[in-house]
PDB file of C-alpha atoms in Angstrom:
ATOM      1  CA  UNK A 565     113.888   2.636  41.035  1.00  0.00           C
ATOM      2  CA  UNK A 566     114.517   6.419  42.802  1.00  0.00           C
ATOM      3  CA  UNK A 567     113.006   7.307  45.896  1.00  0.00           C
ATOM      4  CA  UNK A 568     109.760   9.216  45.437  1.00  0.00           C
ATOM      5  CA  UNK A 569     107.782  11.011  48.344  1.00  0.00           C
ATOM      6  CA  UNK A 570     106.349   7.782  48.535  1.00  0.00           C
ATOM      7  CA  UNK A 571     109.424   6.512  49.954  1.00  0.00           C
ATOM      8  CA  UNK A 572     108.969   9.269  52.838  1.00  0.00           C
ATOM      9  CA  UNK A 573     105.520   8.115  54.198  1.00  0.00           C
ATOM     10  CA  UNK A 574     106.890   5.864  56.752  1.00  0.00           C
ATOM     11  CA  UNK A 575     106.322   6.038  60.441  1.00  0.00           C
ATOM     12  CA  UNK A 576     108.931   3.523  62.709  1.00  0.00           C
ATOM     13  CA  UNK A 577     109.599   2.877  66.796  1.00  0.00           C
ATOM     14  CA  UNK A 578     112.309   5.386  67.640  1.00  0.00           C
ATOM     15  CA  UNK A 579     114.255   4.075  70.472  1.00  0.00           C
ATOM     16  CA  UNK A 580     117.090   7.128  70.735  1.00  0.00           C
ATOM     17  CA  UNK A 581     116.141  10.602  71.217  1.00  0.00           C
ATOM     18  CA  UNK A 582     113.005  12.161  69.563  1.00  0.00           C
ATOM     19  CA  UNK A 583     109.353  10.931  69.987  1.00  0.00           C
ATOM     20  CA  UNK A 584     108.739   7.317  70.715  1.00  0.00           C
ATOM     21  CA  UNK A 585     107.858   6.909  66.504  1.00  0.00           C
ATOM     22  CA  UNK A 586     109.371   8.928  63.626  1.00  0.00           C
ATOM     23  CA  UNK A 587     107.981   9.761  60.104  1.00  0.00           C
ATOM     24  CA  UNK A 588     109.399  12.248  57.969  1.00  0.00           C
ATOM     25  CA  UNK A 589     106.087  14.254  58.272  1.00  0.00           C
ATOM     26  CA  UNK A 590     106.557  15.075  62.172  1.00  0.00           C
ATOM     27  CA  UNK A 591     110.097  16.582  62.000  1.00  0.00           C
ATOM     28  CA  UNK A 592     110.605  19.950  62.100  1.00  0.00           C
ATOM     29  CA  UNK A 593     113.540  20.527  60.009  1.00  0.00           C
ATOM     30  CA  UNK A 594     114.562  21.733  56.314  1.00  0.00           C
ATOM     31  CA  UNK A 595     116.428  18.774  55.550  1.00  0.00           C
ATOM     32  CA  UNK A 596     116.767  14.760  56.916  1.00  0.00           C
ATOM     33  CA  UNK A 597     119.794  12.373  56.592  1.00  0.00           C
ATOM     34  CA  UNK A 598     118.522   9.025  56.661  1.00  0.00           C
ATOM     35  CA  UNK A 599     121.160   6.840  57.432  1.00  0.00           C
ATOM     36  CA  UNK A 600     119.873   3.032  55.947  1.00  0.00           C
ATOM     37  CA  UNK A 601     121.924   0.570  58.118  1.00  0.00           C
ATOM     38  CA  UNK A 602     123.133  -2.667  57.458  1.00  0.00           C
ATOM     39  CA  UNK A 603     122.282  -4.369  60.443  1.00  0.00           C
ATOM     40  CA  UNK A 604     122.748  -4.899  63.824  1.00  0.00           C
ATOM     41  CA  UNK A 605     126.518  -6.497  63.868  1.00  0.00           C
ATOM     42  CA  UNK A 606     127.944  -3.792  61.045  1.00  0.00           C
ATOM     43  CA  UNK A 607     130.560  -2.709  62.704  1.00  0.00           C
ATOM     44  CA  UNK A 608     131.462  -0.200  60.002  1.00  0.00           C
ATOM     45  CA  UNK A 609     127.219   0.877  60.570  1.00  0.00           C
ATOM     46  CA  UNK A 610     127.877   1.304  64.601  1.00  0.00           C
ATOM     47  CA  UNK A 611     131.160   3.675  63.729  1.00  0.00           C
ATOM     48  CA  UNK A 612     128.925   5.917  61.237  1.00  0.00           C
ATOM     49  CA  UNK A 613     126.145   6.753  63.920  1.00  0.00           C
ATOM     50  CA  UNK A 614     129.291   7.404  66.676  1.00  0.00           C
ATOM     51  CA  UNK A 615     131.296   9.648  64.313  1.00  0.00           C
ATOM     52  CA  UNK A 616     127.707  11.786  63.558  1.00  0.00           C
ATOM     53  CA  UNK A 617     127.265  11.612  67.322  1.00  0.00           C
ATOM     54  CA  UNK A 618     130.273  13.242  67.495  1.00  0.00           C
ATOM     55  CA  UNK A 619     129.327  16.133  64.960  1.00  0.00           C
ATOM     56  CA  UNK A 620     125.129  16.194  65.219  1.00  0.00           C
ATOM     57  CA  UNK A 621     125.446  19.573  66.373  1.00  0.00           C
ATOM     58  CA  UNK A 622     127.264  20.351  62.410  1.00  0.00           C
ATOM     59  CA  UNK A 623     123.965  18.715  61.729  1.00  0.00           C
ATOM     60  CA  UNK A 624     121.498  20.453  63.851  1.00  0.00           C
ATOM     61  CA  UNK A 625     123.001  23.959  62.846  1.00  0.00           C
ATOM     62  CA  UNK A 626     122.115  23.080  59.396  1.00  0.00           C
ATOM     63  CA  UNK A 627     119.135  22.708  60.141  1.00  0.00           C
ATOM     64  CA  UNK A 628     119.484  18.993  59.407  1.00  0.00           C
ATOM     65  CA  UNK A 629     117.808  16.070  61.397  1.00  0.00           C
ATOM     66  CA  UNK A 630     119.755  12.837  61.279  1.00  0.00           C
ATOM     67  CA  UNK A 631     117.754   9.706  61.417  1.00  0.00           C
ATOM     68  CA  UNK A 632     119.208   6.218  61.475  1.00  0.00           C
ATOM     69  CA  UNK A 633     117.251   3.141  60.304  1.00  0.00           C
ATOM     70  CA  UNK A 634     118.396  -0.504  61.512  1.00  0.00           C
ATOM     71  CA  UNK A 635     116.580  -3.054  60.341  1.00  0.00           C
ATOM     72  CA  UNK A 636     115.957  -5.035  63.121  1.00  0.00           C
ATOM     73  CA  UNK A 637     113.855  -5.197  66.035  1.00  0.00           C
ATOM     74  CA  UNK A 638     113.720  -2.725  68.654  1.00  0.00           C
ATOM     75  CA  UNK A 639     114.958  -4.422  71.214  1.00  0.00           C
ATOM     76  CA  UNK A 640     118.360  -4.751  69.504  1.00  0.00           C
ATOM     77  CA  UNK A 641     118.333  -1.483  68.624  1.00  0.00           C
ATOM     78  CA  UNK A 642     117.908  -0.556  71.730  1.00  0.00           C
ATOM     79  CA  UNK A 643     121.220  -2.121  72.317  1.00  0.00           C
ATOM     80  CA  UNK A 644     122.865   0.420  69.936  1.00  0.00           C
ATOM     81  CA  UNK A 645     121.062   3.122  71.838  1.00  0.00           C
ATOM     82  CA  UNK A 646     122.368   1.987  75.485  1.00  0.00           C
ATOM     83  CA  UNK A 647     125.985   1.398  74.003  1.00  0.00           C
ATOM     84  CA  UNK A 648     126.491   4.632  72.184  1.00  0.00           C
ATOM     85  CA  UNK A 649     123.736   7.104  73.716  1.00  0.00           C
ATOM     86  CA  UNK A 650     122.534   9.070  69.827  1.00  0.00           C
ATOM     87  CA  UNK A 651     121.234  12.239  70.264  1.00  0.00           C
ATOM     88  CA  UNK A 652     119.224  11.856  67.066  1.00  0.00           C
ATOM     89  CA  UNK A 653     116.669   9.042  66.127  1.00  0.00           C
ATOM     90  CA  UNK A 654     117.336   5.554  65.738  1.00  0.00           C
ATOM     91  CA  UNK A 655     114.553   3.397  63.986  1.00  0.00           C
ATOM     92  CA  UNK A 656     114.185   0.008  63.981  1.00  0.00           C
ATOM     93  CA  UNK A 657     112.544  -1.990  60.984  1.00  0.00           C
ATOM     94  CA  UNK A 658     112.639  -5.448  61.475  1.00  0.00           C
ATOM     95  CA  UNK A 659     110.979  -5.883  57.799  1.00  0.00           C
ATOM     96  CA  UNK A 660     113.309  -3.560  56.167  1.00  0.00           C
ATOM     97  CA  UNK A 661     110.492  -2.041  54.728  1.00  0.00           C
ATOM     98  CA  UNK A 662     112.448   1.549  54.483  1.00  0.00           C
ATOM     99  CA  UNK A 663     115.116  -0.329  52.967  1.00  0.00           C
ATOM    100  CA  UNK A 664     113.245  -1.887  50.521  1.00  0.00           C
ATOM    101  CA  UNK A 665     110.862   1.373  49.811  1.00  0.00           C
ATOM    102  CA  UNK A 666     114.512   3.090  48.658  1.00  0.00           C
ATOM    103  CA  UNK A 667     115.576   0.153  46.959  1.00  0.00           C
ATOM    104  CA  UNK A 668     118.410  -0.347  49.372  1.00  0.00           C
ATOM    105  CA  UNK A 669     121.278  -2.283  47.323  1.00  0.00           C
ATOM    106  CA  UNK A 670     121.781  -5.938  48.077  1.00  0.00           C
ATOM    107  CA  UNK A 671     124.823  -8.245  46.727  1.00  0.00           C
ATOM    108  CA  UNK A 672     125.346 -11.506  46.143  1.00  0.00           C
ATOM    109  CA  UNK A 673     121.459 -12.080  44.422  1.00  0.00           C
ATOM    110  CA  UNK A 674     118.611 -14.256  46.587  1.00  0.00           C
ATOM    111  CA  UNK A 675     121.140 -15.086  49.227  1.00  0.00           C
ATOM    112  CA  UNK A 676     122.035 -11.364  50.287  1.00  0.00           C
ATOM    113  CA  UNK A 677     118.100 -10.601  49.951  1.00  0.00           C
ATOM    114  CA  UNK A 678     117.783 -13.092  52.531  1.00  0.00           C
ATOM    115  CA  UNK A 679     120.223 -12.311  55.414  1.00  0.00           C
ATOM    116  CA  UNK A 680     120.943  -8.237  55.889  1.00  0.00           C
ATOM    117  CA  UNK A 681     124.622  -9.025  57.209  1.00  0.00           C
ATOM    118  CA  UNK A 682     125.488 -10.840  53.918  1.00  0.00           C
ATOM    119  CA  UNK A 683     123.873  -8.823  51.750  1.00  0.00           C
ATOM    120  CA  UNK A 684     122.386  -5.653  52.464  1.00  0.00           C
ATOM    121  CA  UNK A 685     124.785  -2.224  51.962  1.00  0.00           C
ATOM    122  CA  UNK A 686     124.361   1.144  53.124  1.00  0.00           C
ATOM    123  CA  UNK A 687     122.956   3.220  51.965  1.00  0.00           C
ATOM    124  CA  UNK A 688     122.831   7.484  52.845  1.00  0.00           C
ATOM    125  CA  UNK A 689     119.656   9.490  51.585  1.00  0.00           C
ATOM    126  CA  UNK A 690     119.423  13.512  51.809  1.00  0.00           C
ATOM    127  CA  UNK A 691     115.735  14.501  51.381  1.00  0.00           C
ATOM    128  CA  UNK A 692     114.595  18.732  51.530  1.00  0.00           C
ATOM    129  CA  UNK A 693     111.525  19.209  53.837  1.00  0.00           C
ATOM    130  CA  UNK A 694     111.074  22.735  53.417  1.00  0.00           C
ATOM    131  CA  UNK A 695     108.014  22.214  50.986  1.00  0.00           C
ATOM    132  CA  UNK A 696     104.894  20.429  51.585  1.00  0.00           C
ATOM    133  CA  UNK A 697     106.322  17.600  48.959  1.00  0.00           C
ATOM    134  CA  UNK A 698     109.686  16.469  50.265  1.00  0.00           C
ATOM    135  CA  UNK A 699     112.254  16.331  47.881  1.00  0.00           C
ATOM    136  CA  UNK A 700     114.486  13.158  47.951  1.00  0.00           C
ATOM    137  CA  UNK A 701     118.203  15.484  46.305  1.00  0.00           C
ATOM    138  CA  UNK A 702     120.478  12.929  47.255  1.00  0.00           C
ATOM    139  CA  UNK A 703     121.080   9.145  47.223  1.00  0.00           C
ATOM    140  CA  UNK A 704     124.667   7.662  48.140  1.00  0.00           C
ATOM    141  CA  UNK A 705     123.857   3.663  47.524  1.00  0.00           C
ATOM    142  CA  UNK A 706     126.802   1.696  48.649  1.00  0.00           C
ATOM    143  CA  UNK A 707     128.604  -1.372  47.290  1.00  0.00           C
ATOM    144  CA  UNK A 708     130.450  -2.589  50.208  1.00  0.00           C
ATOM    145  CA  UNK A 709     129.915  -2.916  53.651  1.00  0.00           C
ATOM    146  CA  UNK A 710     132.171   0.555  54.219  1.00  0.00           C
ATOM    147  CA  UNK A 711     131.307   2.933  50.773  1.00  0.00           C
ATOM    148  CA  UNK A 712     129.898   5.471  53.026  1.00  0.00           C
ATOM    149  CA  UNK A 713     129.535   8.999  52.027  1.00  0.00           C
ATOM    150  CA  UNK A 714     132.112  11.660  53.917  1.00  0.00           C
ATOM    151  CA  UNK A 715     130.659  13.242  56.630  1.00  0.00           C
ATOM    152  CA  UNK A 716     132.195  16.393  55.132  1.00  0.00           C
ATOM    153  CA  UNK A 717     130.823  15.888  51.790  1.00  0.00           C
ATOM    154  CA  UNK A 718     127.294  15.922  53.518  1.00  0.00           C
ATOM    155  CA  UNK A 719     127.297  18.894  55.074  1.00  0.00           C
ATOM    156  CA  UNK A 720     128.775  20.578  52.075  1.00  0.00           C
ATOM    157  CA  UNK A 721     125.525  19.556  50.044  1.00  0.00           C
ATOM    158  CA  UNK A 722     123.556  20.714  52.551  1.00  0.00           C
ATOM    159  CA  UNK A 723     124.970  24.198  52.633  1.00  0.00           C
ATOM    160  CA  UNK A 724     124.398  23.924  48.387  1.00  0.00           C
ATOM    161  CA  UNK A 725     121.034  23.377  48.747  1.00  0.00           C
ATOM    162  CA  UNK A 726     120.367  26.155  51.871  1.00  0.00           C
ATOM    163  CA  UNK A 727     122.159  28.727  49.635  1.00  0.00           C
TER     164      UNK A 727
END
């Protein structure tokens, strides 16, 4: 199933920078990267958000708001936040709801549905803001644990789609 606008109308605990909850409604930006984590032990998830640390302000000159979902509680992802200090938001969804809502890809059937570090993969979503009804204009859903999109290859769609 695609992500609809639907799939924006979410509001999570933020425990990085940015207001204590997110929704895709209260940024102020043209375009969002949500970033749909694995979980909290993804070690492959924890090097994504500290190589876009390292170039949020590629991001934020784009125009672009970054915004990385973990679904798990917030205290543990307030762990990431004291180990690797994000300058963008990091939400925590202990249901996966987000996940789910995008259709986040699983593997290995009922077993991978039932514990994130089996089963869930990453999974990268681009949406526009810049109308009133965001546009979801990209969807990288992973199949392993590291198919992650380039960091380069995001910021080249997003100059594509500011052009």
């Amino acid at each position: 199933m695609p992500a609809t606008a639907h799939s924006l109308d979410f509001e999570l605990p933020n425990v990085a920078a940015g207001p204590e909850t997110v929704s895709p409604a209260s940024l102020d930006a043209d375009f969002l990267l949500l970033l749909l984590q694995r979980d909290y032990y993804c070690k492959v998830c924890r090097r994504q958000v500290q190589s876009v640390k390292r170039r949020y302000d590629e991001f934020e000159a784009r125009d672009t708001t970054v915004v990385s979902v973990l679904p798990d509680p917030p205290e543990r992802a307030q762990k990431w936040q004291q180990s690797y200090d994000l300058p963008f938001p990091l939400l925590a969804d202990p249901g996966a709801e987000v996940g789910d809502e995008f259709d986040q890809p699983t593997r290995f059937g009922a077993l991978g549905k039932l514990h994130d570090m089996v089963g869930r993969m990453p999974e990268a979503v681009l949406v526009d803001l810049r109308d009133d009804d965001p546009d979801v204009v990209y969807t990288h859903r992973g199949s392993s644990p590291g198919d992650r999109p380039e960091l380069d290859d995001l910021l080249k769609r997003i100059d594509k789609l500011a052009a």
